[in-house]
Amino acid sequence: MPNTEFPSENDAVQNRSAEVNPRAGTLTGEQRAAITELVDSIEPVSEELGDLFSSHGQQLAVVGGPVRDALLGRASNDVDLTTDAVPQRILELVDGWADAVWTVGIEFGTVGLRKRGLQLEITTYRSEAYSPESRKPEVSYGTDIHDDLLRRDFTVNAMAVHLPGHEFVDPFGGLADLRDKVLRTPGRPEDSFSDDPLRIMRAVRFAAQLGFTLAPEVAEAARDMADRLTIVSAERVRDELTKLMLSPDPRRGVELMVELGIAEHVLPEIPKMQLEIDEHHRHKDVYEHSLTVLDQAMDLERERGHGPDLVLRLAALLHDIGKPKTRAFEGGNRVTFHHHEVVGASMSRKRLTALRFSKDVVGQVSTLVALHLRFHGYGKGEWTDSAVRRYARDAGDQLERLHILTRADCTTRNRRKAAALSRSYDDIERRIAKLAEQEELDRIRPDLDGNEIQEILGVRPGPLVGKAYRFLLELRLENGPMDKDAVAAELRSWAAEHLEQEGRRAQ
């Protein structure tokens, strides 16, 4: 492999970087090794591809996230390349060399390919901008890598490594900003956010994901231009929000969204919680309480051996969004939020649907929001087995998440009360586990199926069979498994009473 060249060894690149941005730094030995490792990770494909483009008079470079992550010591699954060749020229160059080629993103200048199991994306140097009313960017191609890096979102993503030769390019001080853990834009942030308003969301996502701060001018521009997010497709906003929620510090991202007015256009229910006092009078406000619940849910997520869980984290953040709509003032300066879990479940469903989350995610989050208060009726363990069965059955496949959410929802500073709540939940989990062993709670069915119901009652398929089935399900939840003769007797008794009532109503 050729010797890697770096800024300290390449006066032309170093001088150009200094002219454009005096903060441009030089790589440390560890960073040089990281860049070498990045290039090695795509060898020999990268060398062959670089030689192929170079021999035809075209430029090629690894760019953006993979370079940033290599310098941060983070793993990256992406291999993003940039070139001065237009898409049709890229297709001509890789024809016969690549094992497979796809053109899904070709309208935005991107060609995908696979070589020896390695997937690459090559994008033509470009600039893109949104017209005031457009939801799709207008793309134009360029011929200079400097101009291509200038149009990228942040300086830490505006670094590249040329192939072949491995020359490191950093014209806007991305290396220095990596060191300082700050997000800046290569040009004016107003221009960057105007070109692609989604970068406003990306800024807070990177803050949560990388632990970076926003440069003052970036934060100011994000605040002033937050309403531009309304022209971005819901799907793109959803994807950024998902990455933010799955980051190591989603709380930081949410706080920035609220602070900069971004949440008003993405999750407007969140800032509305800031002035709502929690019914326990133990928290600054419902907003702070919800962020604490999110933090504690993540702690429990890790303690229980789970990976980052989007559904759980969304449910933790949204579990109390129904409180502003249900707040009522009663005697003695008492504030109530009756049925806020029901209202919150409906609001969660509506918001997540608008953001184009999948039906599964929408349904799971709204179920958790609807059930998050159910445990508080448990008291000192006086629930019957039937009540425990209903709790587990209503949660269904969300039971483990409900366990975590309910535990995380305890944010009281009263240690005795917190310990009592924890013991109570330990108890209900033990009871659920015991009943599950005995009865397979997640697959509870009536002791008689539809055919048996029809046979015992002497009826054909119809509404009566459905009503009988629901009656037997409640009987099963109340009593647990029963002898079939006993169940048949209960069914006949129910049917006789039910038919008698129907007859009286018909008269």
GROMACS .gro file of C-alpha atoms in nm, residues 7-464:
model
  458
    7PRO     CA    1  -0.124   1.771   0.605
    8SER     CA    2   0.204   1.802   0.788
    9GLU     CA    3   0.372   1.623   0.499
   10ASN     CA    4   0.186   1.801   0.222
   11ASP     CA    5   0.251   2.173   0.212
   12ALA     CA    6   0.003   2.249  -0.065
   13VAL     CA    7  -0.294   2.103   0.121
   14GLN     CA    8  -0.178   2.243   0.455
   15ASN     CA    9  -0.130   2.592   0.315
   16ARG     CA   10  -0.469   2.587   0.144
   17SER     CA   11  -0.639   2.475   0.463
   18ALA     CA   12  -0.474   2.755   0.658
   19GLU     CA   13  -0.576   3.011   0.399
   20VAL     CA   14  -0.940   2.906   0.407
   21ASN     CA   15  -0.957   2.855   0.781
   22PRO     CA   16  -0.675   2.937   1.022
   23ARG     CA   17  -0.813   2.682   1.270
   24ALA     CA   18  -0.721   2.393   1.039
   25GLY     CA   19  -0.496   2.159   1.238
   26THR     CA   20  -0.256   1.876   1.173
   27LEU     CA   21  -0.319   1.512   1.247
   28THR     CA   22  -0.169   1.349   1.552
   29GLY     CA   23   0.004   1.014   1.517
   30GLU     CA   24  -0.306   0.841   1.652
   31GLN     CA   25  -0.527   1.020   1.401
   32ARG     CA   26  -0.290   0.931   1.118
   33ALA     CA   27  -0.322   0.569   1.221
   34ALA     CA   28  -0.703   0.603   1.225
   35ILE     CA   29  -0.706   0.738   0.870
   36THR     CA   30  -0.474   0.459   0.759
   37GLU     CA   31  -0.706   0.205   0.924
   38LEU     CA   32  -1.006   0.362   0.749
   39VAL     CA   33  -0.843   0.325   0.408
   40ASP     CA   34  -0.719  -0.025   0.495
   41SER     CA   35  -1.075  -0.127   0.585
   42ILE     CA   36  -1.181  -0.089   0.221
   43GLU     CA   37  -0.862  -0.221   0.066
   44PRO     CA   38  -0.791  -0.343  -0.199
   45VAL     CA   39  -1.121  -0.221  -0.344
   46SER     CA   40  -1.043   0.142  -0.263
   47GLU     CA   41  -0.702   0.127  -0.429
   48GLU     CA   42  -0.837  -0.038  -0.741
   49LEU     CA   43  -1.126   0.209  -0.763
   50GLY     CA   44  -0.901   0.507  -0.699
   51ASP     CA   45  -0.660   0.392  -0.971
   52LEU     CA   46  -0.953   0.332  -1.207
   53PHE     CA   47  -1.086   0.685  -1.165
   54SER     CA   48  -0.741   0.846  -1.167
   55SER     CA   49  -0.637   0.667  -1.487
   56HIS     CA   50  -0.941   0.821  -1.658
   57GLY     CA   51  -0.868   1.170  -1.529
   58GLN     CA   52  -1.130   1.169  -1.253
   59GLN     CA   53  -1.098   1.244  -0.880
   60LEU     CA   54  -1.222   1.015  -0.601
   61ALA     CA   55  -1.219   1.055  -0.222
   62VAL     CA   56  -1.361   0.901   0.095
   63VAL     CA   57  -1.566   1.178   0.253
   64GLY     CA   58  -1.784   1.284   0.545
   65GLY     CA   59  -1.904   1.052   0.819
   66PRO     CA   60  -1.653   0.769   0.771
   67VAL     CA   61  -1.361   1.014   0.798
   68ARG     CA   62  -1.514   1.186   1.102
   69ASP     CA   63  -1.584   0.856   1.277
   70ALA     CA   64  -1.234   0.723   1.204
   71LEU     CA   65  -1.082   1.032   1.368
   72LEU     CA   66  -1.315   0.991   1.666
   73GLY     CA   67  -1.230   0.622   1.701
   74ARG     CA   68  -1.590   0.524   1.627
   75ALA     CA   69  -1.698   0.234   1.409
   76SER     CA   70  -1.869   0.326   1.082
   77ASN     CA   71  -2.063   0.095   0.855
   78ASP     CA   72  -2.081   0.343   0.569
   79VAL     CA   73  -1.831   0.399   0.289
   80ASP     CA   74  -1.918   0.730   0.124
   81LEU     CA   75  -1.714   0.841  -0.175
   82THR     CA   76  -1.724   1.163  -0.374
   83THR     CA   77  -1.600   1.239  -0.725
   84ASP     CA   78  -1.595   1.502  -0.998
   85ALA     CA   79  -1.738   1.244  -1.241
   86VAL     CA   80  -2.106   1.291  -1.321
   87PRO     CA   81  -2.336   0.991  -1.254
   88GLN     CA   82  -2.335   0.867  -1.615
   89ARG     CA   83  -1.955   0.880  -1.616
   90ILE     CA   84  -1.945   0.685  -1.288
   91LEU     CA   85  -2.162   0.415  -1.446
   92GLU     CA   86  -1.927   0.399  -1.746
   93LEU     CA   87  -1.617   0.368  -1.525
   94VAL     CA   88  -1.749   0.091  -1.300
   95ASP     CA   89  -1.914  -0.105  -1.581
   96GLY     CA   90  -1.744  -0.444  -1.588
   97TRP     CA   91  -1.552  -0.374  -1.267
   98ALA     CA   92  -1.828  -0.370  -1.004
   99ASP     CA   93  -2.006  -0.693  -0.912
  100ALA     CA   94  -2.338  -0.508  -0.892
  101VAL     CA   95  -2.459  -0.152  -0.952
  102TRP     CA   96  -2.779   0.027  -0.849
  103THR     CA   97  -2.911   0.371  -0.935
  104VAL     CA   98  -3.182   0.437  -0.676
  105GLY     CA   99  -3.024   0.771  -0.580
  106ILE     CA  100  -2.898   0.872  -0.922
  107GLU     CA  101  -3.130   1.174  -0.945
  108PHE     CA  102  -2.934   1.316  -0.650
  109GLY     CA  103  -2.601   1.224  -0.806
  110THR     CA  104  -2.543   0.896  -0.621
  111VAL     CA  105  -2.451   0.558  -0.768
  112GLY     CA  106  -2.433   0.250  -0.547
  113LEU     CA  107  -2.215  -0.052  -0.616
  114ARG     CA  108  -2.085  -0.372  -0.465
  115LYS     CA  109  -1.738  -0.521  -0.506
  116ARG     CA  110  -1.623  -0.836  -0.324
  117GLY     CA  111  -1.901  -0.801  -0.067
  118LEU     CA  112  -1.821  -0.435   0.008
  119GLN     CA  113  -2.100  -0.183  -0.060
  120LEU     CA  114  -2.002   0.167  -0.167
  121GLU     CA  115  -2.189   0.484  -0.261
  122ILE     CA  116  -2.025   0.733  -0.497
  123THR     CA  117  -2.175   1.082  -0.522
  124THR     CA  118  -2.080   1.350  -0.771
  125TYR     CA  119  -1.949   1.677  -0.625
  126ARG     CA  120  -2.266   1.874  -0.584
  127SER     CA  121  -2.462   2.149  -0.427
  128GLU     CA  122  -2.828   2.131  -0.338
  129ALA     CA  123  -3.087   2.383  -0.229
  130TYR     CA  124  -3.458   2.401  -0.151
  131SER     CA  125  -3.682   2.657  -0.312
  132PRO     CA  126  -3.910   2.827  -0.055
  133GLU     CA  127  -4.199   2.585  -0.110
  134SER     CA  128  -4.020   2.269  -0.223
  135ARG     CA  129  -3.984   1.948  -0.024
  136LYS     CA  130  -3.717   1.814  -0.262
  137PRO     CA  131  -3.372   1.967  -0.315
  138GLU     CA  132  -3.252   2.093  -0.650
  139VAL     CA  133  -2.917   1.931  -0.729
  140SER     CA  134  -2.637   2.078  -0.938
  141TYR     CA  135  -2.300   1.915  -1.002
  142GLY     CA  136  -1.954   2.058  -0.938
  143THR     CA  137  -1.596   1.993  -1.042
  144ASP     CA  138  -1.399   2.087  -0.729
  145ILE     CA  139  -1.382   1.897  -0.400
  146HIS     CA  140  -1.336   2.222  -0.210
  147ASP     CA  141  -1.675   2.347  -0.331
  148ASP     CA  142  -1.830   2.010  -0.254
  149LEU     CA  143  -1.700   2.019   0.104
  150LEU     CA  144  -1.821   2.379   0.139
  151ARG     CA  145  -2.183   2.272   0.083
  152ARG     CA  146  -2.169   1.997   0.348
  153ASP     CA  147  -2.359   2.034   0.672
  154PHE     CA  148  -2.081   2.072   0.930
  155THR     CA  149  -1.704   2.114   0.926
  156VAL     CA  150  -1.656   1.779   1.102
  157ASN     CA  151  -1.825   1.620   0.800
  158ALA     CA  152  -1.631   1.832   0.550
  159MET     CA  153  -1.308   1.632   0.555
  160ALA     CA  154  -1.193   1.386   0.290
  161VAL     CA  155  -0.915   1.141   0.200
  162HIS     CA  156  -0.819   1.122  -0.168
  163LEU     CA  157  -0.791   0.787  -0.347
  164PRO     CA  158  -0.532   0.693  -0.450
  165GLY     CA  159  -0.257   0.875  -0.262
  166HIS     CA  160  -0.451   0.911   0.066
  167GLU     CA  161  -0.409   1.287   0.084
  168PHE     CA  162  -0.609   1.428   0.378
  169VAL     CA  163  -0.822   1.733   0.291
  170ASP     CA  164  -0.958   1.965   0.560
  171PRO     CA  165  -1.020   2.314   0.422
  172PHE     CA  166  -1.265   2.431   0.692
  173GLY     CA  167  -1.106   2.328   1.021
  174GLY     CA  168  -1.306   2.014   1.085
  175LEU     CA  169  -1.013   1.856   1.269
  176ALA     CA  170  -0.998   2.147   1.513
  177ASP     CA  171  -1.373   2.133   1.567
  178LEU     CA  172  -1.352   1.760   1.637
  179ARG     CA  173  -1.094   1.837   1.904
  180ASP     CA  174  -1.312   2.113   2.052
  181LYS     CA  175  -1.631   1.906   2.017
  182VAL     CA  176  -1.818   2.188   1.847
  183LEU     CA  177  -2.049   2.192   1.547
  184ARG     CA  178  -1.984   2.466   1.293
  185THR     CA  179  -2.086   2.500   0.931
  186PRO     CA  180  -1.823   2.535   0.653
  187GLY     CA  181  -1.988   2.857   0.536
  188ARG     CA  182  -2.257   3.076   0.690
  189PRO     CA  183  -2.504   2.863   0.890
  190GLU     CA  184  -2.794   3.062   0.740
  191ASP     CA  185  -2.686   2.950   0.393
  192SER     CA  186  -2.637   2.590   0.505
  193PHE     CA  187  -2.978   2.568   0.673
  194SER     CA  188  -3.143   2.738   0.379
  195ASP     CA  189  -2.987   2.485   0.140
  196ASP     CA  190  -3.126   2.198   0.348
  197PRO     CA  191  -3.342   2.282   0.652
  198LEU     CA  192  -3.311   1.925   0.780
  199ARG     CA  193  -2.960   2.022   0.891
  200ILE     CA  194  -3.127   2.206   1.178
  201MET     CA  195  -3.249   1.870   1.310
  202ARG     CA  196  -2.919   1.710   1.223
  203ALA     CA  197  -2.738   1.964   1.442
  204VAL     CA  198  -2.928   1.862   1.755
  205ARG     CA  199  -2.898   1.496   1.658
  206PHE     CA  200  -2.518   1.522   1.635
  207ALA     CA  201  -2.513   1.704   1.969
  208ALA     CA  202  -2.693   1.407   2.125
  209GLN     CA  203  -2.501   1.144   1.930
  210LEU     CA  204  -2.148   1.281   1.959
  211GLY     CA  205  -2.169   1.492   2.274
  212PHE     CA  206  -2.088   1.811   2.080
  213THR     CA  207  -2.206   2.166   2.141
  214LEU     CA  208  -2.343   2.403   1.880
  215ALA     CA  209  -2.134   2.704   1.792
  216PRO     CA  210  -2.322   3.023   1.893
  217GLU     CA  211  -2.384   3.129   1.533
  218VAL     CA  212  -2.516   2.781   1.449
  219ALA     CA  213  -2.755   2.782   1.746
  220GLU     CA  214  -2.877   3.131   1.655
  221ALA     CA  215  -2.940   3.039   1.293
  222ALA     CA  216  -3.121   2.719   1.398
  223ARG     CA  217  -3.348   2.921   1.627
  224ASP     CA  218  -3.420   3.185   1.362
  225MET     CA  219  -3.487   2.931   1.085
  226ALA     CA  220  -3.660   2.648   1.275
  227ASP     CA  221  -3.985   2.707   1.089
  228ARG     CA  222  -3.809   2.606   0.765
  229LEU     CA  223  -3.838   2.247   0.886
  230THR     CA  224  -4.201   2.255   0.778
  231ILE     CA  225  -4.097   2.217   0.413
  232VAL     CA  226  -3.898   1.900   0.483
  233SER     CA  227  -4.077   1.567   0.435
  234ALA     CA  228  -4.208   1.399   0.750
  235GLU     CA  229  -4.009   1.087   0.664
  236ARG     CA  230  -3.675   1.274   0.670
  237VAL     CA  231  -3.762   1.445   0.998
  238ARG     CA  232  -3.869   1.108   1.143
  239ASP     CA  233  -3.537   0.951   1.049
  240GLU     CA  234  -3.340   1.228   1.223
  241LEU     CA  235  -3.564   1.207   1.530
  242THR     CA  236  -3.513   0.830   1.540
  243LYS     CA  237  -3.135   0.869   1.533
  244LEU     CA  238  -3.158   1.131   1.805
  245MET     CA  239  -3.372   0.909   2.029
  246LEU     CA  240  -3.135   0.615   1.982
  247SER     CA  241  -2.828   0.827   2.059
  248PRO     CA  242  -2.633   0.805   2.387
  249ASP     CA  243  -2.790   1.131   2.515
  250PRO     CA  244  -3.138   1.190   2.368
  251ARG     CA  245  -3.221   1.418   2.659
  252ARG     CA  246  -2.962   1.668   2.535
  253GLY     CA  247  -3.111   1.657   2.187
  254VAL     CA  248  -3.467   1.709   2.315
  255GLU     CA  249  -3.355   1.998   2.537
  256LEU     CA  250  -3.189   2.166   2.238
  257MET     CA  251  -3.501   2.113   2.026
  258VAL     CA  252  -3.710   2.288   2.291
  259GLU     CA  253  -3.454   2.560   2.362
  260LEU     CA  254  -3.415   2.649   1.993
  261GLY     CA  255  -3.784   2.628   1.906
  262ILE     CA  256  -3.732   2.322   1.686
  263ALA     CA  257  -3.971   2.106   1.889
  264GLU     CA  258  -4.257   2.341   1.797
  265HIS     CA  259  -4.234   2.202   1.444
  266VAL     CA  260  -4.149   1.839   1.526
  267LEU     CA  261  -4.297   1.745   1.865
  268PRO     CA  262  -4.500   2.050   1.972
  269GLU     CA  263  -4.652   1.857   2.264
  270ILE     CA  264  -4.316   1.849   2.444
  271PRO     CA  265  -4.260   2.223   2.510
  272LYS     CA  266  -4.625   2.255   2.615
  273MET     CA  267  -4.544   2.041   2.921
  274GLN     CA  268  -4.301   2.297   3.063
  275LEU     CA  269  -4.557   2.494   3.263
  276GLU     CA  270  -4.761   2.202   3.387
  277ILE     CA  271  -4.707   2.108   3.751
  278ASP     CA  272  -4.689   1.735   3.820
  279GLU     CA  273  -4.973   1.607   4.035
  280HIS     CA  274  -4.731   1.483   4.301
  281HIS     CA  275  -4.586   1.835   4.344
  282ARG     CA  276  -4.242   1.679   4.351
  283HIS     CA  277  -4.103   1.800   4.019
  284LYS     CA  278  -4.021   2.134   3.862
  285ASP     CA  279  -4.266   2.056   3.584
  286VAL     CA  280  -4.396   1.771   3.372
  287TYR     CA  281  -4.135   1.844   3.105
  288GLU     CA  282  -3.844   1.794   3.345
  289HIS     CA  283  -4.016   1.489   3.491
  290SER     CA  284  -4.052   1.335   3.143
  291LEU     CA  285  -3.683   1.390   3.066
  292THR     CA  286  -3.592   1.224   3.395
  293VAL     CA  287  -3.817   0.929   3.311
  294LEU     CA  288  -3.638   0.903   2.975
  295ASP     CA  289  -3.298   0.895   3.149
  296GLN     CA  290  -3.415   0.635   3.401
  297ALA     CA  291  -3.573   0.419   3.131
  298MET     CA  292  -3.239   0.415   2.950
  299ASP     CA  293  -3.061   0.314   3.272
  300LEU     CA  294  -3.304   0.024   3.320
  301GLU     CA  295  -3.274  -0.063   2.952
  302ARG     CA  296  -2.901  -0.118   3.004
  303GLU     CA  297  -2.939  -0.291   3.341
  304ARG     CA  298  -3.175  -0.546   3.187
  305GLY     CA  299  -2.938  -0.614   2.899
  306HIS     CA  300  -3.139  -0.446   2.624
  307GLY     CA  301  -2.999  -0.237   2.341
  308PRO     CA  302  -3.126   0.114   2.257
  309ASP     CA  303  -3.503   0.080   2.226
  310LEU     CA  304  -3.685   0.339   2.015
  311VAL     CA  305  -4.036   0.240   2.131
  312LEU     CA  306  -3.945   0.250   2.500
  313ARG     CA  307  -3.766   0.585   2.469
  314LEU     CA  308  -4.050   0.746   2.276
  315ALA     CA  309  -4.301   0.617   2.530
  316ALA     CA  310  -4.091   0.754   2.818
  317LEU     CA  311  -4.072   1.096   2.653
  318LEU     CA  312  -4.441   1.107   2.559
  319HIS     CA  313  -4.605   0.927   2.850
  320ASP     CA  314  -4.738   1.247   3.012
  321ILE     CA  315  -4.817   1.460   2.706
  322GLY     CA  316  -5.187   1.432   2.791
  323LYS     CA  317  -5.146   1.633   3.111
  324PRO     CA  318  -5.176   1.984   2.964
  325LYS     CA  319  -5.514   1.897   2.810
  326THR     CA  320  -5.648   1.730   3.126
  327ARG     CA  321  -5.522   1.969   3.395
  328ALA     CA  322  -5.788   2.075   3.644
  329PHE     CA  323  -5.768   2.273   3.968
  330GLU     CA  324  -5.949   2.147   4.274
  331GLY     CA  325  -5.980   2.264   4.633
  332GLY     CA  326  -5.674   2.300   4.849
  333ASN     CA  327  -5.452   2.407   4.557
  334ARG     CA  328  -5.472   2.054   4.425
  335VAL     CA  329  -5.400   1.994   4.057
  336THR     CA  330  -5.539   1.684   3.883
  337PHE     CA  331  -5.485   1.524   3.544
  338HIS     CA  332  -5.766   1.271   3.528
  339HIS     CA  333  -5.742   1.025   3.236
  340HIS     CA  334  -5.431   1.193   3.100
  341GLU     CA  335  -5.300   0.848   3.002
  342VAL     CA  336  -5.601   0.796   2.770
  343VAL     CA  337  -5.568   1.142   2.617
  344GLY     CA  338  -5.190   1.101   2.594
  345ALA     CA  339  -5.223   0.770   2.410
  346SER     CA  340  -5.445   0.935   2.151
  347MET     CA  341  -5.208   1.231   2.115
  348SER     CA  342  -4.908   0.999   2.080
  349ARG     CA  343  -5.081   0.803   1.809
  350LYS     CA  344  -5.171   1.120   1.620
  351ARG     CA  345  -4.823   1.276   1.642
  352LEU     CA  346  -4.626   0.963   1.554
  353THR     CA  347  -4.860   0.891   1.263
  354ALA     CA  348  -4.804   1.244   1.132
  355LEU     CA  349  -4.430   1.178   1.150
  356ARG     CA  350  -4.481   0.864   0.941
  357PHE     CA  351  -4.363   0.615   1.201
  358SER     CA  352  -4.462   0.257   1.125
  359LYS     CA  353  -4.795   0.123   1.247
  360ASP     CA  354  -4.610  -0.110   1.483
  361VAL     CA  355  -4.418   0.173   1.649
  362VAL     CA  356  -4.729   0.392   1.670
  363GLY     CA  357  -4.936   0.112   1.823
  364GLN     CA  358  -4.669   0.002   2.069
  365VAL     CA  359  -4.592   0.351   2.197
  366SER     CA  360  -4.959   0.445   2.237
  367THR     CA  361  -5.025   0.117   2.422
  368LEU     CA  362  -4.748   0.192   2.669
  369VAL     CA  363  -4.869   0.548   2.722
  370ALA     CA  364  -5.224   0.420   2.782
  371LEU     CA  365  -5.107   0.161   3.037
  372HIS     CA  366  -4.835   0.350   3.221
  373LEU     CA  367  -5.059   0.435   3.519
  374ARG     CA  368  -5.226   0.095   3.552
  375PHE     CA  369  -4.976  -0.032   3.810
  376HIS     CA  370  -5.058   0.250   4.053
  377GLY     CA  371  -5.380   0.070   4.140
  378TYR     CA  372  -5.175  -0.223   4.270
  379GLY     CA  373  -5.153  -0.075   4.619
  380LYS     CA  374  -4.993  -0.313   4.865
  381GLY     CA  375  -5.035  -0.623   4.655
  382GLU     CA  376  -5.407  -0.677   4.703
  383TRP     CA  377  -5.466  -0.738   4.333
  384THR     CA  378  -5.630  -1.073   4.265
  385ASP     CA  379  -5.470  -1.319   4.026
  386SER     CA  380  -5.734  -1.220   3.770
  387ALA     CA  381  -5.625  -0.853   3.792
  388VAL     CA  382  -5.262  -0.956   3.741
  389ARG     CA  383  -5.366  -1.167   3.442
  390ARG     CA  384  -5.548  -0.871   3.288
  391TYR     CA  385  -5.249  -0.645   3.345
  392ALA     CA  386  -5.019  -0.888   3.165
  393ARG     CA  387  -5.267  -0.966   2.890
  394ASP     CA  388  -5.344  -0.600   2.817
  395ALA     CA  389  -4.971  -0.528   2.788
  396GLY     CA  390  -4.922  -0.829   2.561
  397ASP     CA  391  -4.585  -0.824   2.389
  398GLN     CA  392  -4.515  -0.482   2.544
  399LEU     CA  393  -4.501  -0.622   2.899
  400GLU     CA  394  -4.124  -0.595   2.942
  401ARG     CA  395  -4.128  -0.237   2.814
  402LEU     CA  396  -4.419  -0.160   3.047
  403HIS     CA  397  -4.218  -0.297   3.340
  404ILE     CA  398  -3.931  -0.061   3.255
  405LEU     CA  399  -4.151   0.242   3.184
  406THR     CA  400  -4.350   0.202   3.505
  407ARG     CA  401  -4.035   0.171   3.715
  408ALA     CA  402  -3.876   0.469   3.537
  409ASP     CA  403  -4.187   0.679   3.604
  410CYS     CA  404  -4.100   0.687   3.973
  411THR     CA  405  -3.902   1.011   4.013
  412THR     CA  406  -3.993   1.096   4.371
  413ARG     CA  407  -3.710   1.220   4.593
  414ASN     CA  408  -3.870   1.047   4.891
  415ARG     CA  409  -3.646   0.741   4.931
  416ARG     CA  410  -3.894   0.553   5.145
  417LYS     CA  411  -4.172   0.600   4.891
  418ALA     CA  412  -3.942   0.508   4.602
  419ALA     CA  413  -3.831   0.192   4.781
  420ALA     CA  414  -4.192   0.094   4.852
  421LEU     CA  415  -4.289   0.141   4.488
  422SER     CA  416  -3.990  -0.067   4.378
  423ARG     CA  417  -4.083  -0.349   4.617
  424SER     CA  418  -4.442  -0.344   4.492
  425TYR     CA  419  -4.329  -0.371   4.134
  426ASP     CA  420  -4.087  -0.650   4.225
  427ASP     CA  421  -4.388  -0.829   4.368
  428ILE     CA  422  -4.609  -0.787   4.061
  429GLU     CA  423  -4.328  -0.903   3.831
  430ARG     CA  424  -4.282  -1.215   4.045
  431ARG     CA  425  -4.655  -1.286   4.035
  432ILE     CA  426  -4.669  -1.239   3.659
  433ALA     CA  427  -4.371  -1.471   3.613
  434LYS     CA  428  -4.531  -1.736   3.835
  435LEU     CA  429  -4.867  -1.718   3.659
  436ALA     CA  430  -4.694  -1.718   3.321
  437GLU     CA  431  -4.519  -2.045   3.408
  438GLN     CA  432  -4.850  -2.198   3.506
  439GLU     CA  433  -5.073  -2.058   3.236
  440GLU     CA  434  -4.869  -1.912   2.949
  441LEU     CA  435  -5.022  -1.567   3.001
  442ASP     CA  436  -4.920  -1.430   2.667
  443ARG     CA  437  -5.140  -1.689   2.494
  444ILE     CA  438  -5.446  -1.685   2.719
  445ARG     CA  439  -5.756  -1.809   2.540
  446PRO     CA  440  -6.101  -1.919   2.663
  447ASP     CA  441  -6.126  -2.281   2.768
  448LEU     CA  442  -6.365  -2.345   2.478
  449ASP     CA  443  -6.311  -2.249   2.115
  450GLY     CA  444  -6.570  -2.123   1.866
  451ASN     CA  445  -6.668  -2.466   1.740
  452GLU     CA  446  -6.723  -2.597   2.094
  453ILE     CA  447  -6.935  -2.291   2.179
  454GLN     CA  448  -7.157  -2.354   1.876
  455GLU     CA  449  -7.191  -2.722   1.960
  456ILE     CA  450  -7.283  -2.663   2.326
  457LEU     CA  451  -7.534  -2.387   2.248
  458GLY     CA  452  -7.663  -2.548   1.929
  459VAL     CA  453  -7.615  -2.231   1.724
  460ARG     CA  454  -7.451  -2.135   1.396
  461PRO     CA  455  -7.169  -1.881   1.349
  462GLY     CA  456  -7.290  -1.532   1.429
  463PRO     CA  457  -7.280  -1.245   1.681
  464LEU     CA  458  -7.390  -1.470   1.969
   0.00000   0.00000   0.00000
